[in-house]
XYZ file of C-alpha atoms in Angstrom:
593
model
C 0.021 -0.068 0.722
C 2.777 2.407 0.940
C 4.803 1.299 -2.521
C 1.515 2.458 -4.439
C 1.302 5.669 -2.771
C 4.955 6.740 -2.887
C 4.852 5.600 -6.708
C 1.683 7.400 -7.109
C 3.014 10.892 -5.681
C 6.484 10.605 -8.020
C 4.245 10.520 -10.607
C 1.902 13.356 -9.943
C 5.315 15.199 -9.484
C 6.468 14.298 -12.569
C 3.543 15.630 -14.461
C 3.478 18.622 -12.668
C 7.310 19.521 -13.547
C 6.696 17.998 -17.282
C 4.212 21.304 -17.256
C 6.744 23.383 -16.440
C 8.329 25.855 -19.750
C 12.073 24.392 -20.142
C 14.279 27.028 -18.826
C 11.692 28.997 -17.123
C 12.223 29.752 -12.953
C 10.204 26.792 -11.952
C 11.666 24.596 -14.300
C 15.518 25.690 -13.001
C 14.186 25.070 -9.053
C 12.874 21.703 -9.704
C 15.772 20.748 -11.606
C 18.141 22.087 -9.187
C 16.521 20.160 -6.200
C 16.085 17.031 -8.450
C 19.944 16.851 -9.171
C 21.882 16.402 -12.521
C 20.326 14.277 -15.123
C 22.542 10.719 -15.683
C 23.961 11.002 -19.374
C 22.308 9.699 -21.842
C 23.834 6.614 -22.904
C 25.630 6.487 -26.379
C 25.224 3.541 -28.776
C 29.270 2.718 -28.685
C 28.470 2.548 -24.345
C 25.547 -0.578 -25.143
C 28.176 -2.346 -27.649
C 30.369 -2.675 -24.444
C 27.675 -3.827 -22.613
C 26.193 -6.122 -24.662
C 30.239 -7.534 -25.250
C 30.879 -7.431 -21.352
C 27.790 -9.833 -21.469
C 28.966 -11.763 -23.948
C 32.083 -11.980 -22.190
C 30.442 -13.515 -19.140
C 28.280 -15.929 -21.224
C 31.053 -17.006 -23.114
C 33.136 -17.647 -20.202
C 30.270 -19.411 -18.542
C 30.353 -21.575 -21.206
C 32.197 -25.214 -21.281
C 31.228 -26.385 -24.875
C 33.381 -24.986 -27.584
C 30.458 -25.477 -29.843
C 28.304 -23.499 -27.869
C 31.179 -20.490 -26.993
C 31.409 -20.771 -31.286
C 27.848 -20.073 -31.569
C 27.085 -17.590 -28.997
C 30.100 -15.502 -30.754
C 28.307 -16.077 -34.213
C 25.011 -15.148 -32.854
C 25.649 -11.676 -30.815
C 28.480 -11.112 -33.798
C 26.172 -7.523 -34.356
C 26.977 -6.229 -31.052
C 30.065 -5.103 -32.571
C 29.409 -3.058 -35.044
C 27.592 -3.930 -38.846
C 28.564 -7.583 -38.988
C 27.189 -10.567 -39.918
C 28.726 -14.303 -38.729
C 29.510 -15.864 -41.915
C 30.786 -19.218 -41.043
C 32.587 -20.375 -38.057
C 35.481 -23.042 -37.302
C 36.696 -25.079 -34.695
C 39.777 -27.246 -35.079
C 39.644 -31.040 -34.704
C 42.208 -33.407 -35.007
C 44.113 -31.473 -37.159
C 41.446 -30.190 -39.327
C 39.234 -27.076 -39.503
C 34.782 -28.578 -38.493
C 32.728 -26.466 -39.594
C 30.191 -25.013 -37.010
C 26.629 -25.966 -38.132
C 24.102 -23.437 -38.051
C 21.214 -23.098 -38.722
C 19.892 -21.926 -41.587
C 23.589 -21.299 -42.448
C 24.607 -22.120 -45.948
C 28.761 -22.908 -46.198
C 30.004 -21.271 -49.498
C 32.642 -23.713 -51.056
C 34.754 -20.328 -51.862
C 34.886 -19.065 -48.443
C 35.956 -22.757 -47.168
C 39.044 -22.996 -49.908
C 40.026 -19.828 -48.799
C 40.160 -20.287 -45.164
C 41.980 -23.723 -45.366
C 44.127 -21.559 -47.275
C 44.943 -19.144 -44.918
C 46.542 -21.546 -42.875
C 46.200 -20.521 -40.051
C 46.581 -16.637 -40.249
C 44.057 -14.151 -40.508
C 43.229 -13.123 -43.943
C 40.713 -11.058 -46.493
C 37.173 -12.960 -47.815
C 35.255 -12.521 -50.216
C 31.690 -13.041 -50.015
C 28.850 -11.632 -52.910
C 27.211 -8.217 -51.537
C 29.814 -7.633 -49.029
C 32.301 -5.051 -49.320
C 33.987 -6.068 -46.298
C 34.919 -9.803 -44.849
C 37.665 -11.414 -43.634
C 38.330 -14.778 -41.896
C 40.042 -13.994 -38.143
C 41.829 -16.378 -36.621
C 40.771 -17.920 -33.068
C 44.155 -18.496 -31.168
C 45.130 -19.088 -27.669
C 48.288 -20.511 -26.087
C 47.981 -23.840 -27.373
C 47.740 -22.332 -31.128
C 44.876 -21.937 -33.615
C 41.259 -22.887 -32.403
C 39.296 -22.426 -34.730
C 38.028 -19.494 -37.108
C 35.646 -16.531 -37.095
C 34.547 -15.616 -40.567
C 32.897 -12.175 -40.577
C 31.386 -9.951 -42.888
C 30.337 -6.150 -43.020
C 27.544 -4.290 -44.893
C 30.158 -1.547 -44.851
C 33.590 -0.639 -44.133
C 34.169 -1.003 -40.262
C 35.045 1.897 -38.577
C 38.294 2.031 -35.951
C 36.070 2.044 -32.717
C 34.149 -1.257 -34.682
C 37.645 -3.132 -35.755
C 38.489 -2.636 -32.446
C 35.094 -3.830 -30.895
C 35.444 -7.369 -33.217
C 39.028 -7.451 -32.129
C 37.975 -7.545 -28.253
C 35.329 -10.124 -29.452
C 37.574 -12.224 -31.185
C 39.946 -12.179 -28.252
C 37.332 -13.027 -25.511
C 35.977 -15.632 -27.757
C 39.622 -17.348 -27.888
C 40.055 -17.060 -24.617
C 36.846 -18.689 -23.847
C 37.815 -21.522 -26.251
C 41.009 -22.330 -24.305
C 39.370 -21.792 -21.271
C 36.901 -24.500 -22.563
C 39.520 -27.117 -23.935
C 41.531 -26.343 -20.506
C 38.176 -27.659 -18.670
C 37.870 -30.722 -20.889
C 41.170 -32.165 -20.734
C 41.080 -31.678 -17.055
C 37.860 -33.774 -17.212
C 39.144 -36.315 -19.703
C 42.368 -36.502 -17.669
C 40.212 -36.318 -14.318
C 38.231 -39.045 -15.501
C 41.108 -41.272 -17.086
C 42.858 -40.839 -13.697
C 39.873 -42.224 -11.443
C 39.438 -44.841 -14.070
C 43.144 -46.129 -13.663
C 43.178 -45.656 -10.202
C 39.700 -48.145 -9.710
C 41.146 -50.515 -11.971
C 44.612 -50.380 -9.803
C 42.321 -50.536 -6.587
C 40.240 -53.822 -7.522
C 42.991 -55.661 -9.572
C 46.636 -55.006 -7.184
C 45.257 -53.985 -4.220
C 47.633 -56.216 -2.442
C 50.077 -56.771 -4.857
C 52.240 -53.746 -5.505
C 52.934 -50.139 -4.237
C 52.651 -46.527 -6.162
C 56.306 -46.834 -5.734
C 56.606 -50.111 -7.147
C 54.349 -49.127 -9.984
C 55.616 -46.356 -11.080
C 58.763 -47.884 -11.227
C 57.262 -50.546 -13.122
C 56.571 -48.148 -15.551
C 59.790 -45.753 -16.013
C 61.375 -49.653 -16.279
C 58.833 -50.412 -19.287
C 59.420 -47.019 -20.528
C 63.649 -47.120 -20.337
C 63.116 -50.537 -21.664
C 61.801 -50.050 -24.635
C 63.532 -46.237 -25.540
C 66.807 -48.211 -25.383
C 65.270 -50.817 -27.653
C 64.979 -48.172 -30.038
C 67.860 -46.612 -29.728
C 69.763 -49.211 -30.484
C 67.736 -50.171 -33.500
C 67.523 -54.377 -32.121
C 64.776 -55.112 -34.250
C 61.736 -57.528 -33.636
C 63.145 -59.833 -31.883
C 65.077 -57.462 -28.912
C 61.086 -56.008 -29.050
C 59.245 -59.843 -27.955
C 62.047 -60.741 -25.834
C 61.663 -57.143 -23.871
C 57.995 -58.095 -23.767
C 57.841 -61.819 -23.099
C 60.092 -60.738 -20.185
C 58.025 -58.056 -18.163
C 54.995 -59.702 -19.166
C 55.680 -63.258 -18.518
C 53.768 -64.371 -21.831
C 54.639 -65.085 -25.128
C 55.227 -61.953 -27.461
C 55.071 -62.248 -31.197
C 55.208 -60.177 -34.157
C 53.525 -60.523 -37.278
C 53.044 -58.573 -40.700
C 49.847 -57.215 -41.615
C 48.895 -60.452 -43.739
C 48.891 -62.621 -41.029
C 52.327 -64.620 -41.688
C 54.713 -64.864 -38.821
C 58.044 -62.679 -38.322
C 59.244 -63.052 -34.567
C 57.859 -65.221 -31.209
C 59.467 -65.161 -27.857
C 58.148 -67.957 -25.267
C 56.841 -71.032 -25.022
C 54.074 -73.040 -26.768
C 55.040 -71.456 -30.498
C 52.669 -73.396 -33.066
C 54.733 -75.523 -35.414
C 54.274 -75.334 -37.666
C 52.413 -71.953 -37.790
C 49.315 -71.670 -39.209
C 48.682 -70.102 -42.805
C 46.874 -66.670 -42.563
C 43.433 -66.651 -44.265
C 43.254 -63.262 -46.166
C 39.175 -62.261 -45.524
C 40.173 -63.130 -41.885
C 43.263 -61.548 -41.175
C 41.385 -58.326 -42.841
C 38.448 -58.229 -40.797
C 40.704 -58.486 -37.386
C 42.851 -55.674 -38.588
C 39.306 -53.496 -39.303
C 38.014 -54.881 -35.835
C 41.444 -53.893 -33.822
C 41.950 -50.569 -35.497
C 38.300 -49.497 -34.015
C 39.015 -49.542 -30.762
C 41.560 -47.305 -29.257
C 44.343 -49.082 -27.448
C 45.216 -53.403 -27.559
C 41.975 -55.373 -28.083
C 41.874 -59.029 -27.159
C 40.559 -61.749 -30.099
C 40.076 -64.887 -28.283
C 43.372 -65.947 -25.915
C 45.490 -62.795 -27.607
C 45.848 -59.339 -26.796
C 46.379 -57.210 -29.772
C 48.010 -54.024 -30.844
C 48.338 -52.704 -34.562
C 51.610 -51.247 -35.302
C 50.765 -48.102 -37.128
C 53.069 -45.303 -37.733
C 51.622 -42.544 -39.606
C 48.438 -44.632 -39.473
C 49.456 -47.059 -41.834
C 49.153 -50.574 -40.504
C 52.443 -52.262 -40.990
C 51.727 -55.731 -38.796
C 50.785 -56.759 -35.159
C 51.856 -57.317 -32.043
C 50.523 -59.390 -29.664
C 50.405 -61.545 -26.574
C 48.975 -64.974 -25.892
C 46.975 -64.878 -22.657
C 45.230 -67.871 -22.854
C 43.808 -67.396 -18.822
C 42.862 -64.072 -19.620
C 45.514 -62.889 -16.725
C 46.769 -59.508 -18.561
C 46.356 -56.773 -15.907
C 46.729 -52.756 -16.936
C 50.299 -52.847 -16.693
C 50.595 -56.067 -18.875
C 48.626 -53.499 -21.550
C 50.854 -50.650 -21.072
C 53.899 -52.429 -21.606
C 52.346 -54.029 -24.630
C 51.051 -50.503 -26.088
C 54.941 -49.083 -25.370
C 56.254 -52.115 -27.054
C 53.972 -51.521 -29.930
C 55.285 -47.722 -29.907
C 58.702 -49.017 -30.034
C 58.349 -51.706 -33.277
C 56.344 -48.557 -34.565
C 59.235 -46.690 -35.114
C 61.595 -49.705 -35.938
C 59.253 -50.496 -39.076
C 59.083 -47.478 -40.360
C 62.886 -46.878 -40.247
C 63.026 -50.235 -41.790
C 60.336 -49.437 -44.361
C 61.983 -46.387 -45.106
C 65.194 -47.488 -46.081
C 63.752 -50.791 -47.618
C 62.182 -48.421 -49.939
C 65.493 -46.453 -50.944
C 67.024 -49.245 -51.001
C 64.105 -50.765 -53.613
C 64.171 -47.564 -55.589
C 68.070 -47.445 -56.485
C 68.185 -51.076 -56.865
C 64.977 -50.754 -59.936
C 67.350 -47.731 -61.556
C 70.099 -49.725 -61.605
C 68.811 -53.150 -62.974
C 66.762 -50.621 -65.421
C 69.378 -48.908 -66.942
C 71.404 -52.946 -66.884
C 68.329 -54.200 -68.628
C 68.513 -51.235 -71.019
C 72.386 -51.433 -71.694
C 74.949 -48.920 -69.960
C 78.581 -48.796 -69.124
C 80.502 -50.746 -67.067
C 82.084 -47.961 -65.158
C 78.748 -46.854 -63.642
C 77.047 -50.182 -63.665
C 79.576 -51.212 -61.468
C 80.322 -48.448 -59.008
C 76.054 -48.043 -58.161
C 76.161 -51.495 -57.573
C 79.021 -51.466 -55.263
C 76.583 -48.436 -53.500
C 74.263 -50.860 -53.163
C 76.038 -53.512 -52.018
C 75.635 -56.028 -54.688
C 78.777 -57.263 -56.527
C 78.225 -57.268 -59.858
C 82.015 -58.413 -60.945
C 80.114 -61.839 -60.596
C 78.435 -64.186 -63.245
C 74.434 -62.957 -63.209
C 71.018 -64.540 -64.460
C 68.110 -62.721 -65.499
C 65.081 -63.915 -63.887
C 61.449 -63.005 -64.877
C 58.873 -63.837 -62.648
C 54.919 -63.397 -63.953
C 52.492 -64.233 -61.607
C 48.422 -64.615 -62.271
C 46.464 -61.281 -61.163
C 49.540 -59.860 -59.701
C 50.707 -57.682 -62.691
C 48.692 -54.522 -61.130
C 49.829 -54.942 -57.310
C 52.108 -52.776 -56.176
C 52.905 -55.046 -53.657
C 53.951 -57.913 -55.661
C 57.821 -57.113 -56.282
C 58.020 -56.660 -52.568
C 56.620 -60.298 -52.363
C 59.159 -61.476 -55.045
C 62.068 -59.769 -53.068
C 60.881 -62.076 -49.863
C 60.262 -65.021 -51.653
C 64.302 -64.906 -53.195
C 65.560 -63.761 -50.094
C 63.980 -66.632 -48.834
C 65.346 -69.190 -50.670
C 69.071 -67.684 -50.437
C 69.022 -65.608 -53.784
C 71.515 -62.451 -53.698
C 69.404 -60.332 -56.719
C 68.729 -56.877 -57.171
C 65.109 -56.088 -58.995
C 62.575 -54.112 -60.945
C 59.151 -54.181 -62.024
C 57.738 -54.122 -65.450
C 54.120 -53.832 -66.798
C 53.284 -57.350 -66.739
C 56.731 -58.915 -64.381
C 59.004 -58.390 -62.228
C 63.111 -59.231 -63.091
C 65.965 -60.285 -61.086
C 69.331 -59.698 -61.717
C 70.867 -63.059 -59.421
C 74.131 -63.543 -59.023
C 74.001 -67.084 -58.987
C 72.019 -69.983 -61.180
C 68.610 -70.292 -59.136
C 67.547 -73.558 -57.920
C 64.758 -75.147 -60.752
C 62.099 -75.032 -58.308
C 62.829 -73.125 -54.911
C 62.030 -69.607 -55.623
C 58.595 -71.042 -57.352
C 57.723 -72.184 -54.509
C 58.432 -70.025 -52.203
C 56.444 -67.731 -54.544
C 53.533 -70.475 -54.400
C 53.506 -69.700 -50.485
C 53.812 -65.992 -50.337
C 51.177 -65.534 -52.998
C 48.730 -68.481 -52.157
C 48.507 -69.614 -55.375
C 50.678 -71.556 -57.878
C 50.002 -70.013 -61.071
C 52.797 -68.630 -61.976
C 55.972 -68.450 -64.461
C 59.239 -67.915 -63.904
C 61.861 -67.916 -66.770
C 65.820 -68.085 -66.536
C 68.741 -66.797 -68.760
C 71.843 -68.373 -69.775
C 75.019 -66.794 -67.368
C 75.825 -63.244 -68.211
C 79.457 -62.684 -67.625
C 79.380 -59.279 -68.610
C 77.416 -56.124 -67.911
C 77.223 -55.306 -72.000
C 75.312 -59.156 -72.017
C 72.587 -58.670 -69.788
C 70.086 -56.998 -71.987
C 70.284 -59.890 -74.417
C 70.112 -62.009 -71.907
C 67.147 -60.232 -70.766
C 65.804 -61.701 -73.818
C 66.291 -64.948 -73.330
C 64.756 -64.910 -69.761
C 61.329 -63.717 -71.590
C 62.222 -66.519 -74.125
C 62.118 -69.380 -71.583
C 58.927 -67.472 -69.420
C 57.132 -67.812 -73.194
C 57.794 -71.060 -74.004
C 56.388 -72.105 -70.736
C 53.663 -70.167 -70.744
C 52.229 -71.942 -74.048
C 53.569 -75.480 -73.250
C 51.107 -77.978 -71.408
C 52.155 -77.109 -68.548
C 52.409 -73.450 -68.111
C 53.172 -72.507 -64.776
C 56.770 -73.784 -62.883
C 60.207 -72.454 -63.901
C 62.100 -72.735 -67.768
C 65.674 -72.342 -68.175
C 66.676 -70.850 -71.199
C 69.580 -72.954 -71.504
C 67.281 -76.116 -71.224
C 64.867 -75.192 -74.057
C 66.608 -77.017 -76.784
C 65.587 -76.650 -80.173
C 62.966 -73.710 -78.372
C 65.572 -71.354 -78.481
C 65.942 -71.194 -82.117
C 62.389 -70.958 -82.578
C 61.833 -67.287 -81.479
C 62.205 -64.499 -83.007
C 65.314 -62.290 -83.751
C 67.702 -64.891 -83.778
C 70.641 -65.078 -85.499
C 74.061 -67.107 -85.994
C 75.096 -66.292 -82.889
C 72.709 -68.389 -81.243
C 72.665 -70.998 -83.549
C 76.679 -71.359 -83.502
C 75.615 -71.841 -79.254
C 72.749 -74.652 -79.751
C 75.445 -76.385 -81.863
C 78.015 -76.203 -79.636
C 76.033 -77.277 -76.766
C 74.688 -80.701 -78.355
C 77.437 -81.904 -80.333
C 80.430 -79.406 -80.258
C 81.964 -81.979 -78.067
C 81.389 -84.282 -80.825
C 83.207 -81.530 -83.453
C 86.092 -81.140 -81.102
C 86.817 -84.770 -80.912
C 86.089 -84.993 -84.864
C 89.040 -82.226 -84.988
C 91.264 -83.414 -82.793
C 91.579 -87.076 -84.089
C 90.532 -86.758 -87.485
C 87.317 -88.891 -86.827
C 83.872 -88.406 -88.773
C 81.523 -88.145 -85.747
C 79.578 -85.364 -86.651
C 79.155 -87.212 -90.010
C 78.135 -90.751 -88.831
C 75.202 -89.207 -86.216
C 74.454 -87.241 -89.178
C 73.884 -90.259 -91.777
C 72.349 -92.325 -89.032
C 69.283 -89.230 -88.418
C 69.250 -89.129 -92.524
C 68.989 -93.084 -92.321
C 65.902 -92.555 -89.939
C 68.341 -94.770 -87.088
C 68.302 -97.384 -89.589
C 71.462 -99.486 -88.595
C 71.960 -101.600 -92.117
C 70.972 -98.056 -94.303
C 73.906 -96.287 -92.275
C 76.341 -98.685 -92.204
C 75.527 -98.943 -96.328
C 76.135 -95.245 -96.745
C 78.988 -94.864 -94.861
C 80.125 -97.906 -96.164
C 81.259 -99.304 -92.834
C 80.317 -102.366 -90.969
C 77.443 -102.630 -88.414
C 79.645 -103.521 -86.184
C 81.838 -100.591 -86.548
C 78.537 -98.397 -86.585
C 77.369 -99.015 -83.613
C 80.634 -98.941 -81.676
C 80.491 -95.307 -83.265
C 77.575 -94.430 -81.699
C 78.091 -95.407 -78.140
C 81.190 -93.525 -78.634
C 78.652 -90.877 -79.687
C 76.861 -91.169 -76.060
C 79.894 -91.525 -74.184
C 81.138 -88.028 -75.672
C 78.450 -86.282 -75.779
C 76.517 -87.098 -72.565
C 73.367 -87.521 -74.596
C 71.070 -90.464 -74.822
C 69.568 -91.415 -78.338
C 66.795 -93.082 -76.649
C 65.875 -90.190 -75.599
C 63.224 -88.477 -77.489
C 64.407 -84.405 -76.504
C 67.934 -85.548 -77.060
C 67.014 -87.442 -80.266
C 65.182 -84.020 -81.319
C 68.007 -81.881 -80.106
C 70.978 -83.747 -81.754
C 69.007 -84.116 -84.774
C 68.670 -80.166 -85.439
C 71.902 -79.604 -84.276
C 73.091 -81.872 -86.669
C 71.149 -79.878 -89.559
C 72.309 -76.745 -88.376
C 75.835 -77.829 -88.489
C 75.855 -79.083 -91.955
C 73.457 -76.893 -93.625
C 73.330 -73.506 -91.902
C 76.804 -73.291 -90.501
C 78.419 -74.563 -93.678
C 80.139 -78.254 -91.880
C 81.713 -80.480 -93.907
C 79.886 -82.995 -95.792
């Protein structure tokens, strides 16, 4: 009641004062009684007031997306501005902030990313002024505000906008810090709860810290010394007491330390292996799959292999997991380093082999081969490998390289469009490389061609053609898969295109060269006898009559031919090659007769 009366009196007095003429004595007396009027707020005062209220709201908010939304919604408080877009940095990328009714211009988005963390102008149709303003804190860039203006801002308006940006960035820093604190607090609480539940009476805080330091120090020492996979699995087995193993990304065993190693190690199933890798990659940290605790080895995001502990009794605790994680990080560094070295070495090998196959000078070839640790002074064989459905596979050269190393071949390697070429310093085994590749690829549908030996660098291009011819002969034969040597092709060596007298002479020399030499030394006619024998279709009586010798003499000569040449006339392949060799010797090369 009293309040209503006071309000009524104040209103009557106000009405009375307003009826006095301005500047009159009554008005002045009333003004004097009332005292000085408060100053009328200006637009700048109003903007500052709004910015202060916005600042309080920003710092009261703990959600980064909400902070950015508030800043964008109240950008007009700083001047004739509009918020065109907002970005928050997440996982190294700028993520646009969603706003109702907002359309992200692709040109604006592209421009923001081009700025790479710097402030800069942006162009928006219908807006004479636009800027992308970075929201930065002590930790770096938190995001961006893209602001446009209907008119070019004044200095005061620019200052207000800068103040709003600073407050928004500071609020984001606080929010990020709070989030990290919450995450750290939750993680610390989880670790302490697990430790209390699992090891309440087994380990003290001091022992736990000592264990962590020991794990870290051991893995750092292994990584620094380049101990490799064996050293890491030994250390992990020693720390955990569980069998430790390393597999490549295809599921093939590379290292095992501890008891109960399967022998033979099971062949991987490619489909199941990919499913397992995908499942583990979706999780953070090691994952249990059946009796194994598995951690991926993936430097820079690419999976290079798997590090695992065999834990059939489910005994692994958080210390075991921690040791596995540290070991996986050390192994990732080791494998990444080895891979980089292998890629550089492979590139140098390929360049050298490409030049050798095309023809290059000896001095350069010898110097470059020494640089990659290969002795090019020895006799070399060119090996061409072609496998079904692997011509477009970028990993196939590495597969061939691994298989060659596994069977003890020292070689240089390069790739062609549909095959892989090896320059090997020894004659390959007839089956070893093929069988190793069949195991590596999981299929036997492959062909290998091997040249004759090359004793000089300038002979390698010709030997490459021989290896290709051996491969083609094999591919068009009844048994198209396997290994074929050029020097075992016999007649097929001279049936290919591009042959010259040198090839014919080589063929004749290999099959009847010993007989020709024998005739020359002893003034005999072994080659002529063999030629007449074939001309007469293998008929003893006709052959003896044409040579004017007795039948028993012919039998003696044919036996001597078998002894000298080492070839069996009863063997169909030997017989065919010998007959062709005598024909070439007599007709093409102009032998006696």
